[in-house]
Amino acid sequence: MSLEVIILAAGQGTRMRSKLPKVLPPLAGKPMLQHAIDAAAQTAPAAIHVVVGHGAEQVKDAVAHPALQWALQAEQKGTGHAVAQGLGSVTDDATVLITYGDVPLVRAETLQNMVDRCADNLVLLTATLDNPTGYGRIIRDVSGAVQAIVEQKDASPEQLMVREVNTGMMALPAKYLREWLPKLSANNAQGEYYLTDIIAMAVAQGVAVDVAQPAALWEVEGVNNRLQLNALERQYQRLQAEALMTEGASLADADRIDVRGRLRIGQDVSIDVNCVFEGEVELGDDVEIGPNCVISNSRVAAGSVIRANSVLEDAVVGEGCTIGPFARLRPGTVLAKAARIGNFVETKNAQVGEGSKINHLSYVGDATLGSNVNIGAGTITCNYDGVNKSLTDIGDNAFVGSNTSLVAPVSVGDTATVAAGSTITGNIADGELGVARGRQRNIRGWKRPQKRS
Ligand code: UD1
Ligand code: CA
């Protein structure tokens, strides 16, 4: 039997007070709906049908998965109506798993458990809450068998006492949805076609209604406003932090690290406060990250130290390097072993050889540096003439004096030296000294100007 998922994502989400459709605000840097898609995808469904309505085009552009199929619910007439839109191209003998695009943290294990337990029955995901206000209540008979779901607005005072609620997620055979959804009526307090009314239909027809529960309540929490979004963001980040510590990372403060993507770590990594990791980041054994660093899509090899307030983006840092404080490694920066990048240094599309140093106040872009190069303070590669970018090539053991401008395209040979304060416009051969600056002259008997009386 095949599995297909229907994710409801047509709602507007007025309480988010956002230009974005409800399911798009990011959690850990990724749209909520993408989290819901990724969790559902782990059950290996043949298709994931997403029902969109408000901001449909924007939603379609913001998420991706090879199994995605779109269904449009032009007018939001209730969850039953929404599922009916998604059901269109579902095969008859499929099992259907229904989830919500605004419930981003449900775990794949919880969904898989529902799917595993679904044969010719209906499996409901329920939760027992201290405060069930707003949710549909699970109504059971004296023997404990589920009889129906009653929405908050339709419930009697007695039914409102029930603390077991419908999370909205369920699994059941497509054939039953095909049979029951057309029979729904909107004759209720909200004038909507309630998906939840199919429970009573199942019971009436003798189809078993089974119940599954999530391991944790945050899995089934929905997001209707930014307070709830933030609560789930913190929950998610707490889990990431715990996973990192379990894997052996030392965190200065488990509540002050944000991982927006995937962070892979070696042994004995330590991370100080207020660091943000984005996309795919890899930190090797014994890497130390100082406070306030932002590291995106980068690899830092074993033993390297990233000091405070450094920003790395699409960079590769070799073993035993020291970066920062206040360094900015931009895309295409590749540092070999034991390189040093100091404060207020920006690199971009730069290969820096083993043991080379750019310690202070420099811009090195579109450049290749050999090994053991020393770049003096304030050195700039002038890589852009306003139209084209050009390359700077610096050989092994070269020494570039402070406050040098290297006007690309230009090369500095192996063991060549550049005198401080030079503006280098021509190539310097191996071992030579390049000097390009005004010669100093001293004026004897110079008198300082006097203040006019
Ligand atoms: C629904 C359930 C309720 C459950 C609660 C859990 C029904 C009738 N009620 O109530 O039992 O306790 O979820 O959060 O199912 N949506 C559409 N199109 C629509 C209506 C809704 O796509 O026409 C989507 C929404 O965007 C949302 C989800 O379905 O993602 C749930 O809709 P919502 O209006 O929040 O349902 P509730 O009234 O909270
Ligand atoms: Ca809701």
Short mmCIF file of C-alpha atoms and ligand atoms in Angstrom, two decimals:
data_model
loop_
_atom_site.label_atom_id
_atom_site.label_comp_id
_atom_site.label_asym_id
_atom_site.label_seq_id
_atom_site.Cartn_x
_atom_site.Cartn_y
_atom_site.Cartn_z
CA MET A 1 0.00 0.00 0.00
CA SER A 2 1.38 3.38 -0.94
CA LEU A 3 1.54 6.42 1.30
CA GLU A 4 0.60 9.97 0.33
CA VAL A 5 0.72 13.05 2.52
CA ILE A 6 -1.68 16.01 2.51
CA ILE A 7 -0.39 19.14 4.25
CA LEU A 8 -2.92 21.89 4.96
CA ALA A 9 -1.43 25.30 4.30
CA ALA A 10 -4.18 27.51 2.89
CA GLY A 11 -4.90 29.60 5.99
CA GLN A 12 -4.22 33.31 6.22
CA GLY A 13 -2.82 33.68 9.69
CA THR A 14 -4.12 37.17 10.48
CA ARG A 15 -2.61 37.03 13.96
CA MET A 16 0.92 36.79 12.57
CA ARG A 17 0.43 40.38 11.36
CA SER A 18 2.77 39.73 8.47
CA LYS A 19 2.94 40.27 4.73
CA LEU A 20 3.98 36.64 4.51
CA PRO A 21 1.44 33.84 4.17
CA LYS A 22 1.00 32.10 7.52
CA VAL A 23 3.17 29.05 6.79
CA LEU A 24 6.22 30.97 5.56
CA PRO A 25 7.72 32.80 8.54
CA PRO A 26 11.03 31.09 9.19
CA LEU A 27 11.81 28.86 12.12
CA ALA A 28 15.57 28.28 12.45
CA GLY A 29 16.02 30.04 9.12
CA LYS A 30 13.63 27.78 7.20
CA PRO A 31 9.94 28.38 6.39
CA MET A 32 7.61 26.59 8.81
CA LEU A 33 6.00 24.77 5.92
CA GLN A 34 9.39 23.42 4.83
CA HIS A 35 9.84 21.91 8.30
CA ALA A 36 6.43 20.23 7.94
CA ILE A 37 7.38 18.98 4.46
CA ASP A 38 10.75 17.66 5.61
CA ALA A 39 9.22 15.78 8.55
CA ALA A 40 6.52 14.25 6.34
CA ALA A 41 9.09 13.39 3.67
CA GLN A 42 10.89 11.13 6.13
CA THR A 43 7.94 8.73 5.98
CA ALA A 44 8.90 8.20 2.31
CA PRO A 45 5.53 9.06 0.77
CA ALA A 46 4.87 8.66 -2.96
CA ALA A 47 3.61 12.26 -3.02
CA ILE A 48 3.24 15.24 -0.70
CA HIS A 49 0.17 17.27 -1.61
CA VAL A 50 0.26 20.77 -0.17
CA VAL A 51 -3.06 22.59 -0.06
CA VAL A 52 -2.45 26.30 -0.59
CA GLY A 53 -4.78 29.28 -0.66
CA HIS A 54 -3.66 32.58 0.83
CA GLY A 55 -0.46 33.69 -0.91
CA ALA A 56 -0.43 30.49 -2.95
CA GLU A 57 2.18 31.67 -5.46
CA GLN A 58 4.46 32.96 -2.72
CA VAL A 59 4.15 29.68 -0.84
CA LYS A 60 4.96 27.66 -3.95
CA ASP A 61 8.12 29.69 -4.52
CA ALA A 62 9.34 29.41 -0.95
CA VAL A 63 9.50 25.66 -0.41
CA ALA A 64 10.77 22.66 -2.31
CA HIS A 65 10.76 18.88 -2.35
CA PRO A 66 10.85 16.39 -5.26
CA ALA A 67 7.61 14.75 -4.08
CA LEU A 68 5.64 18.03 -3.83
CA GLN A 69 2.31 18.45 -5.59
CA TRP A 70 0.16 21.54 -5.25
CA ALA A 71 -3.57 21.77 -4.67
CA LEU A 72 -5.43 25.05 -4.56
CA GLN A 73 -8.13 25.83 -2.05
CA ALA A 74 -9.30 29.18 -3.39
CA GLU A 75 -11.67 29.83 -0.50
CA GLN A 76 -11.07 28.54 3.02
CA LYS A 77 -14.19 26.58 3.81
CA GLY A 78 -12.74 24.42 6.55
CA THR A 79 -10.28 21.59 7.07
CA GLY A 80 -12.58 18.98 5.50
CA HIS A 81 -12.89 21.08 2.36
CA ALA A 82 -9.12 21.63 2.34
CA VAL A 83 -8.35 17.91 2.50
CA ALA A 84 -10.83 17.31 -0.32
CA GLN A 85 -8.77 19.65 -2.54
CA GLY A 86 -5.59 17.75 -1.74
CA LEU A 87 -7.23 14.39 -2.29
CA GLY A 88 -7.78 14.98 -6.00
CA SER A 89 -4.82 13.07 -7.40
CA VAL A 90 -4.29 10.66 -4.49
CA THR A 91 -4.49 7.01 -5.62
CA ASP A 92 -7.46 5.04 -4.29
CA ASP A 93 -5.52 2.38 -2.44
CA ALA A 94 -3.17 4.84 -0.71
CA THR A 95 -2.89 5.54 2.96
CA VAL A 96 -3.23 9.29 3.54
CA LEU A 97 -1.31 11.11 6.25
CA ILE A 98 -2.74 14.56 7.03
CA THR A 99 -0.58 17.23 8.68
CA TYR A 100 -0.58 21.04 9.05
CA GLY A 101 1.84 23.51 7.52
CA ASP A 102 1.72 25.63 10.67
CA VAL A 103 2.75 22.79 12.98
CA PRO A 104 6.44 22.77 12.13
CA LEU A 105 8.11 20.62 14.76
CA VAL A 106 6.29 17.32 14.54
CA ARG A 107 8.90 14.56 14.52
CA ALA A 108 9.14 12.06 11.69
CA GLU A 109 9.04 9.22 14.24
CA THR A 110 5.63 10.36 15.43
CA LEU A 111 4.29 10.46 11.87
CA GLN A 112 5.85 7.10 11.04
CA ASN A 113 4.22 5.55 14.09
CA MET A 114 0.81 6.74 12.86
CA VAL A 115 1.47 5.38 9.39
CA ASP A 116 2.71 2.05 10.76
CA ARG A 117 -0.48 1.64 12.78
CA CYS A 118 -2.77 2.53 9.90
CA ALA A 119 -4.28 -0.36 7.90
CA ASP A 120 -8.05 -0.37 7.44
CA ASN A 121 -8.50 2.01 10.37
CA LEU A 122 -8.18 5.67 11.23
CA VAL A 123 -5.26 6.78 13.42
CA LEU A 124 -5.68 10.09 15.22
CA LEU A 125 -2.87 11.99 16.86
CA THR A 126 -4.15 13.37 20.16
CA ALA A 127 -2.63 15.14 23.13
CA THR A 128 -3.73 15.82 26.67
CA LEU A 129 -3.36 19.48 27.60
CA ASP A 130 -3.67 21.38 30.87
CA ASN A 131 -5.49 24.06 28.93
CA PRO A 132 -7.39 22.57 25.98
CA THR A 133 -9.11 25.85 25.04
CA GLY A 134 -9.54 26.32 21.33
CA TYR A 135 -8.93 22.72 20.32
CA GLY A 136 -11.35 20.06 19.16
CA ARG A 137 -12.10 17.67 22.04
CA ILE A 138 -11.79 13.89 21.78
CA ILE A 139 -15.07 12.40 22.92
CA ARG A 140 -14.88 8.81 24.20
CA ASP A 141 -17.62 6.46 25.37
CA VAL A 142 -17.67 4.72 28.75
CA SER A 143 -15.43 1.94 27.43
CA GLY A 144 -12.89 4.55 26.33
CA ALA A 145 -13.52 4.12 22.61
CA VAL A 146 -13.32 7.34 20.56
CA GLN A 147 -16.76 8.42 19.41
CA ALA A 148 -16.28 11.84 17.86
CA ILE A 149 -14.36 15.11 17.83
CA VAL A 150 -16.27 18.17 18.91
CA GLU A 151 -14.91 21.62 18.12
CA GLN A 152 -14.55 24.18 20.92
CA LYS A 153 -17.29 26.37 19.49
CA ASP A 154 -19.72 23.47 19.17
CA ALA A 155 -18.98 21.78 22.49
CA SER A 156 -21.26 21.48 25.51
CA PRO A 157 -19.96 22.63 28.92
CA GLU A 158 -19.39 18.99 29.81
CA GLN A 159 -17.44 18.33 26.58
CA LEU A 160 -15.33 21.43 27.23
CA MET A 161 -14.03 19.71 30.41
CA VAL A 162 -12.27 17.11 28.26
CA ARG A 163 -8.53 17.73 28.14
CA GLU A 164 -7.68 15.26 25.38
CA VAL A 165 -7.57 17.25 22.14
CA ASN A 166 -7.29 16.70 18.42
CA THR A 167 -3.87 17.79 17.13
CA GLY A 168 -5.29 17.79 13.60
CA MET A 169 -2.93 15.10 12.33
CA MET A 170 -4.30 11.75 11.27
CA ALA A 171 -3.74 8.78 8.98
CA LEU A 172 -6.41 6.78 7.18
CA PRO A 173 -7.12 5.00 3.88
CA ALA A 174 -7.85 7.33 0.95
CA LYS A 175 -10.94 5.34 0.10
CA TYR A 176 -12.63 6.45 3.34
CA LEU A 177 -11.79 10.10 2.73
CA ARG A 178 -13.30 9.75 -0.75
CA GLU A 179 -16.41 8.29 0.76
CA TRP A 180 -16.83 10.60 3.75
CA LEU A 181 -15.64 14.08 2.71
CA PRO A 182 -18.53 14.61 0.24
CA LYS A 183 -20.93 13.87 3.10
CA LEU A 184 -19.64 16.66 5.36
CA SER A 185 -21.98 19.53 6.08
CA ALA A 186 -21.16 23.05 7.18
CA ASN A 187 -24.05 23.04 9.60
CA ASN A 188 -22.05 24.01 12.69
CA ALA A 189 -21.00 27.01 14.77
CA GLN A 190 -18.36 28.14 12.26
CA GLY A 191 -20.20 27.26 9.06
CA GLU A 192 -17.20 25.21 7.92
CA TYR A 193 -16.68 21.73 6.54
CA TYR A 194 -14.96 20.11 9.50
CA LEU A 195 -12.54 17.29 8.74
CA THR A 196 -13.14 16.21 12.32
CA ASP A 197 -16.72 15.17 11.53
CA ILE A 198 -15.39 12.09 9.73
CA ILE A 199 -14.59 10.52 13.12
CA ALA A 200 -18.26 10.02 13.93
CA MET A 201 -18.76 8.65 10.40
CA ALA A 202 -16.00 6.11 10.94
CA VAL A 203 -17.55 5.03 14.23
CA ALA A 204 -21.00 4.72 12.66
CA GLN A 205 -19.55 2.53 9.92
CA GLY A 206 -17.58 0.32 12.30
CA VAL A 207 -14.18 1.54 11.09
CA ALA A 208 -11.77 1.43 14.03
CA VAL A 209 -10.53 4.78 15.35
CA ASP A 210 -7.16 4.39 17.04
CA VAL A 211 -5.18 7.03 18.83
CA ALA A 212 -1.49 7.82 18.84
CA GLN A 213 0.30 10.44 20.93
CA PRO A 214 3.43 12.47 20.35
CA ALA A 215 6.46 11.97 22.59
CA ALA A 216 6.46 15.69 23.44
CA LEU A 217 3.77 18.36 23.32
CA TRP A 218 5.87 20.85 21.32
CA GLU A 219 5.61 18.45 18.38
CA VAL A 220 1.95 19.27 17.95
CA GLU A 221 1.99 22.96 18.84
CA GLY A 222 0.71 25.17 16.05
CA VAL A 223 1.82 28.70 15.26
CA ASN A 224 -0.86 31.37 15.09
CA ASN A 225 1.16 34.36 16.26
CA ARG A 226 4.78 35.41 16.69
CA LEU A 227 4.84 34.55 20.38
CA GLN A 228 4.07 30.94 19.54
CA LEU A 229 6.60 31.01 16.72
CA ASN A 230 9.26 32.26 19.10
CA ALA A 231 8.37 29.63 21.69
CA LEU A 232 8.91 26.90 19.08
CA GLU A 233 12.10 28.57 17.81
CA ARG A 234 13.54 28.47 21.36
CA GLN A 235 12.34 24.89 21.78
CA TYR A 236 14.02 23.90 18.52
CA GLN A 237 17.26 25.69 19.42
CA ARG A 238 17.30 24.10 22.86
CA LEU A 239 17.08 20.69 21.18
CA GLN A 240 19.93 21.53 18.79
CA ALA A 241 22.06 22.68 21.71
CA GLU A 242 21.32 19.52 23.65
CA ALA A 243 22.17 17.37 20.64
CA LEU A 244 25.49 19.19 20.22
CA MET A 245 26.40 18.75 23.87
CA THR A 246 25.43 15.08 23.69
CA GLU A 247 27.78 14.74 20.72
CA GLY A 248 30.55 16.21 22.84
CA ALA A 249 30.55 19.96 22.20
CA SER A 250 31.07 22.38 25.09
CA LEU A 251 28.69 25.29 24.92
CA ALA A 252 29.26 28.33 27.11
CA ASP A 253 25.50 28.78 27.30
CA ALA A 254 23.06 26.29 25.80
CA ASP A 255 20.49 29.08 25.52
CA ARG A 256 22.76 31.36 23.51
CA ILE A 257 23.52 29.44 20.34
CA ASP A 258 21.39 29.36 17.20
CA VAL A 259 21.73 26.72 14.55
CA ARG A 260 19.85 27.56 11.36
CA GLY A 261 20.77 24.58 9.26
CA ARG A 262 23.07 21.71 10.11
CA LEU A 263 26.12 21.93 12.31
CA ARG A 264 28.43 18.93 12.28
CA ILE A 265 31.15 18.74 14.89
CA GLY A 266 34.24 16.73 15.78
CA GLN A 267 35.37 16.01 19.31
CA ASP A 268 36.00 18.62 21.99
CA VAL A 269 34.64 21.54 20.04
CA SER A 270 33.92 24.55 22.22
CA ILE A 271 31.52 27.34 21.35
CA ASP A 272 31.23 30.57 23.28
CA VAL A 273 28.06 32.62 23.67
CA ASN A 274 25.91 34.21 20.94
CA CYS A 275 27.14 32.28 17.94
CA VAL A 276 24.94 31.71 14.91
CA PHE A 277 25.50 28.84 12.48
CA GLU A 278 23.72 28.91 9.13
CA GLY A 279 23.39 26.34 6.36
CA GLU A 280 25.92 23.52 6.37
CA VAL A 281 28.74 24.09 8.82
CA GLU A 282 31.42 21.63 9.85
CA LEU A 283 33.78 22.12 12.79
CA GLY A 284 36.69 19.70 13.23
CA ASP A 285 38.15 18.30 16.45
CA ASP A 286 39.19 20.83 19.09
CA VAL A 287 37.89 23.82 17.17
CA GLU A 288 37.22 26.81 19.40
CA ILE A 289 34.66 29.41 18.44
CA GLY A 290 34.75 32.68 20.35
CA PRO A 291 31.73 34.76 21.28
CA ASN A 292 29.49 36.51 18.72
CA CYS A 293 30.61 34.66 15.62
CA VAL A 294 28.37 34.07 12.60
CA ILE A 295 29.42 31.10 10.49
CA SER A 296 27.57 30.20 7.30
CA ASN A 297 28.18 27.28 4.96
CA SER A 298 31.79 26.87 6.03
CA ARG A 299 34.24 24.20 7.12
CA VAL A 300 36.73 24.76 9.91
CA ALA A 301 39.33 22.03 10.26
CA ALA A 302 40.73 20.56 13.45
CA GLY A 303 42.46 22.74 15.99
CA SER A 304 41.51 26.07 14.48
CA VAL A 305 40.44 28.97 16.65
CA ILE A 306 37.89 31.52 15.55
CA ARG A 307 38.07 34.49 17.88
CA ALA A 308 35.30 36.84 18.93
CA ASN A 309 33.09 38.69 16.45
CA SER A 310 34.25 36.95 13.31
CA VAL A 311 31.99 36.32 10.33
CA LEU A 312 32.63 33.43 7.94
CA GLU A 313 30.63 32.79 4.79
CA ASP A 314 31.34 30.01 2.27
CA ALA A 315 34.85 29.70 3.64
CA VAL A 316 37.18 26.78 4.17
CA VAL A 317 39.60 27.03 7.07
CA GLY A 318 42.44 24.52 7.28
CA GLU A 319 43.89 22.91 10.38
CA GLY A 320 45.36 24.98 13.16
CA CYS A 321 44.41 28.40 11.80
CA THR A 322 43.70 31.44 13.94
CA ILE A 323 40.99 33.81 12.78
CA GLY A 324 39.93 37.14 14.26
CA PRO A 325 38.90 38.74 16.47
CA PHE A 326 36.79 40.85 14.08
CA ALA A 327 37.71 39.00 10.89
CA ARG A 328 35.45 38.60 7.88
CA LEU A 329 36.00 35.65 5.59
CA ARG A 330 33.81 36.02 2.54
CA PRO A 331 32.87 33.44 -0.10
CA GLY A 332 35.72 31.63 -1.75
CA THR A 333 38.18 32.09 1.07
CA VAL A 334 40.32 28.97 1.43
CA LEU A 335 42.96 28.91 4.12
CA ALA A 336 45.65 26.23 4.27
CA LYS A 337 47.05 24.90 7.52
CA ALA A 338 48.16 27.31 10.23
CA ALA A 339 47.18 30.48 8.40
CA ARG A 340 46.41 33.53 10.50
CA ILE A 341 43.82 36.13 9.77
CA GLY A 342 43.76 38.96 12.28
CA ASN A 343 41.49 41.82 13.21
CA PHE A 344 39.68 43.93 10.64
CA VAL A 345 40.80 41.75 7.78
CA GLU A 346 38.42 40.95 4.94
CA THR A 347 39.14 38.16 2.50
CA LYS A 348 37.15 37.15 -0.55
CA ASN A 349 37.92 34.57 -3.20
CA ALA A 350 41.36 34.19 -1.68
CA GLN A 351 43.57 31.14 -1.37
CA VAL A 352 45.99 31.57 1.49
CA GLY A 353 48.88 29.13 1.76
CA GLU A 354 50.21 27.29 4.77
CA GLY A 355 51.45 29.47 7.61
CA SER A 356 50.69 32.74 5.82
CA LYS A 357 49.60 35.73 7.87
CA ILE A 358 47.31 38.64 7.22
CA ASN A 359 47.18 40.01 10.68
CA HIS A 360 45.80 43.52 10.58
CA LEU A 361 43.43 45.79 8.66
CA SER A 362 43.63 44.33 5.17
CA TYR A 363 41.48 43.52 2.18
CA VAL A 364 42.63 40.50 0.22
CA GLY A 365 40.31 39.62 -2.64
CA ASP A 366 40.75 37.60 -5.85
CA ALA A 367 44.18 36.61 -4.65
CA THR A 368 46.42 33.59 -4.30
CA LEU A 369 49.02 33.60 -1.57
CA GLY A 370 51.72 30.94 -1.30
CA SER A 371 53.01 29.58 1.99
CA ASN A 372 54.58 31.66 4.75
CA VAL A 373 53.62 34.94 3.17
CA ASN A 374 53.46 37.92 5.46
CA ILE A 375 51.01 40.63 4.56
CA GLY A 376 51.65 43.84 6.46
CA ALA A 377 49.01 45.93 8.14
CA GLY A 378 46.75 47.93 5.89
CA THR A 379 47.61 46.09 2.69
CA ILE A 380 44.91 46.17 0.04
CA THR A 381 44.51 44.19 -3.15
CA CYS A 382 43.01 46.61 -5.67
CA ASN A 383 41.10 43.91 -7.50
CA TYR A 384 38.40 45.99 -9.11
CA ASP A 385 38.83 48.79 -11.65
CA GLY A 386 35.16 49.64 -11.62
CA VAL A 387 34.36 47.20 -14.41
CA ASN A 388 36.48 44.07 -14.15
CA LYS A 389 37.98 42.02 -11.35
CA SER A 390 41.66 41.06 -11.61
CA LEU A 391 43.91 38.65 -9.77
CA THR A 392 46.83 39.13 -7.43
CA ASP A 393 49.37 36.34 -7.12
CA ILE A 394 51.87 36.29 -4.27
CA GLY A 395 54.61 33.65 -4.07
CA ASP A 396 55.93 31.59 -1.14
CA ASN A 397 57.78 33.47 1.59
CA ALA A 398 56.97 36.86 0.10
CA PHE A 399 56.94 39.81 2.47
CA VAL A 400 54.52 42.62 1.74
CA GLY A 401 55.21 45.73 3.80
CA SER A 402 52.47 47.67 5.54
CA ASN A 403 50.11 50.02 3.76
CA THR A 404 50.74 48.55 0.34
CA SER A 405 48.31 48.71 -2.55
CA LEU A 406 48.63 45.80 -4.95
CA VAL A 407 46.98 46.97 -8.17
CA ALA A 408 45.77 43.82 -9.91
CA PRO A 409 46.51 42.08 -12.17
CA VAL A 410 49.87 41.84 -10.52
CA SER A 411 52.23 39.22 -9.15
CA VAL A 412 54.79 39.20 -6.37
CA GLY A 413 57.41 36.45 -6.73
CA ASP A 414 58.64 33.89 -4.22
CA THR A 415 60.67 35.50 -1.40
CA ALA A 416 60.09 38.89 -3.01
CA THR A 417 59.72 41.91 -0.76
CA VAL A 418 57.43 44.89 -1.15
CA ALA A 419 58.49 48.07 0.59
CA ALA A 420 55.93 49.53 2.96
CA GLY A 421 53.68 52.19 1.52
CA SER A 422 54.13 51.05 -2.06
CA THR A 423 51.54 51.17 -4.81
CA ILE A 424 52.54 48.14 -6.85
CA THR A 425 51.35 48.19 -10.44
CA GLY A 426 53.97 45.95 -12.05
CA ASN A 427 55.06 42.38 -11.35
CA ILE A 428 57.93 41.76 -8.94
CA ALA A 429 60.19 38.81 -9.80
CA ASP A 430 61.35 36.14 -7.33
CA GLY A 431 63.62 37.52 -4.64
CA GLU A 432 63.39 41.15 -5.78
CA LEU A 433 62.41 44.18 -3.79
CA GLY A 434 59.61 46.33 -5.15
CA VAL A 435 59.51 49.94 -3.98
CA ALA A 436 56.92 52.28 -5.41
CA ARG A 437 56.53 55.40 -3.36
CA GLY A 438 57.76 58.97 -3.29
CA ARG A 439 61.37 59.27 -2.11
CA GLN A 440 61.68 61.03 1.24
CA ARG A 441 63.37 64.40 1.37
CA ASN A 442 64.02 66.34 4.55
CA ILE A 443 63.98 70.14 4.54
CA ARG A 444 66.62 71.63 6.76
CA GLY A 445 65.79 74.78 8.72
CA TRP A 446 62.08 74.28 8.21
CA LYS A 447 60.04 76.75 10.24
CA ARG A 448 56.58 75.90 11.41
CA PRO A 449 53.90 78.43 10.54
CA GLN A 450 53.27 80.98 13.31
CA LYS A 451 49.83 81.99 14.52
CA ARG A 452 48.81 85.31 12.93
CA SER A 453 48.58 88.06 15.54
C1 UD1 B 1 -8.40 22.37 13.82
C2 UD1 B 1 -9.28 21.18 14.17
C3 UD1 B 1 -9.29 21.01 15.68
C4 UD1 B 1 -7.88 20.85 16.20
C5 UD1 B 1 -7.03 22.01 15.76
C6 UD1 B 1 -5.57 21.75 16.09
C7 UD1 B 1 -11.02 21.02 12.49
C8 UD1 B 1 -12.41 21.36 12.16
N1 UD1 B 1 -10.60 21.41 13.70
O1 UD1 B 1 -9.03 23.51 14.37
O2 UD1 B 1 -10.05 19.86 16.03
O3 UD1 B 1 -7.91 20.77 17.62
O4 UD1 B 1 -7.09 22.18 14.33
O5 UD1 B 1 -4.82 22.89 15.79
O6 UD1 B 1 -10.33 20.40 11.72
N2 UD1 B 1 -6.80 25.16 6.80
C9 UD1 B 1 -6.86 25.19 5.44
N3 UD1 B 1 -8.04 25.49 4.82
C10 UD1 B 1 -9.16 25.72 5.53
C11 UD1 B 1 -9.10 25.70 6.94
C12 UD1 B 1 -7.91 25.40 7.55
O7 UD1 B 1 -5.85 24.97 4.77
O8 UD1 B 1 -10.19 25.96 4.90
C13 UD1 B 1 -5.52 24.86 7.45
C14 UD1 B 1 -4.99 26.02 8.27
O9 UD1 B 1 -4.15 26.82 7.49
C15 UD1 B 1 -4.24 25.30 9.36
C16 UD1 B 1 -5.02 24.01 9.56
O10 UD1 B 1 -5.73 23.81 8.37
O11 UD1 B 1 -2.94 24.97 8.97
C17 UD1 B 1 -5.95 24.07 10.75
O12 UD1 B 1 -6.85 25.12 10.55
P1 UD1 B 1 -7.34 26.01 11.74
O13 UD1 B 1 -8.28 27.01 11.23
O14 UD1 B 1 -6.18 26.46 12.54
O15 UD1 B 1 -8.15 24.91 12.56
P2 UD1 B 1 -8.63 25.04 14.02
O16 UD1 B 1 -9.90 25.80 14.04
O17 UD1 B 1 -7.55 25.45 14.89
CA CA B 2 -5.20 26.12 14.59
#
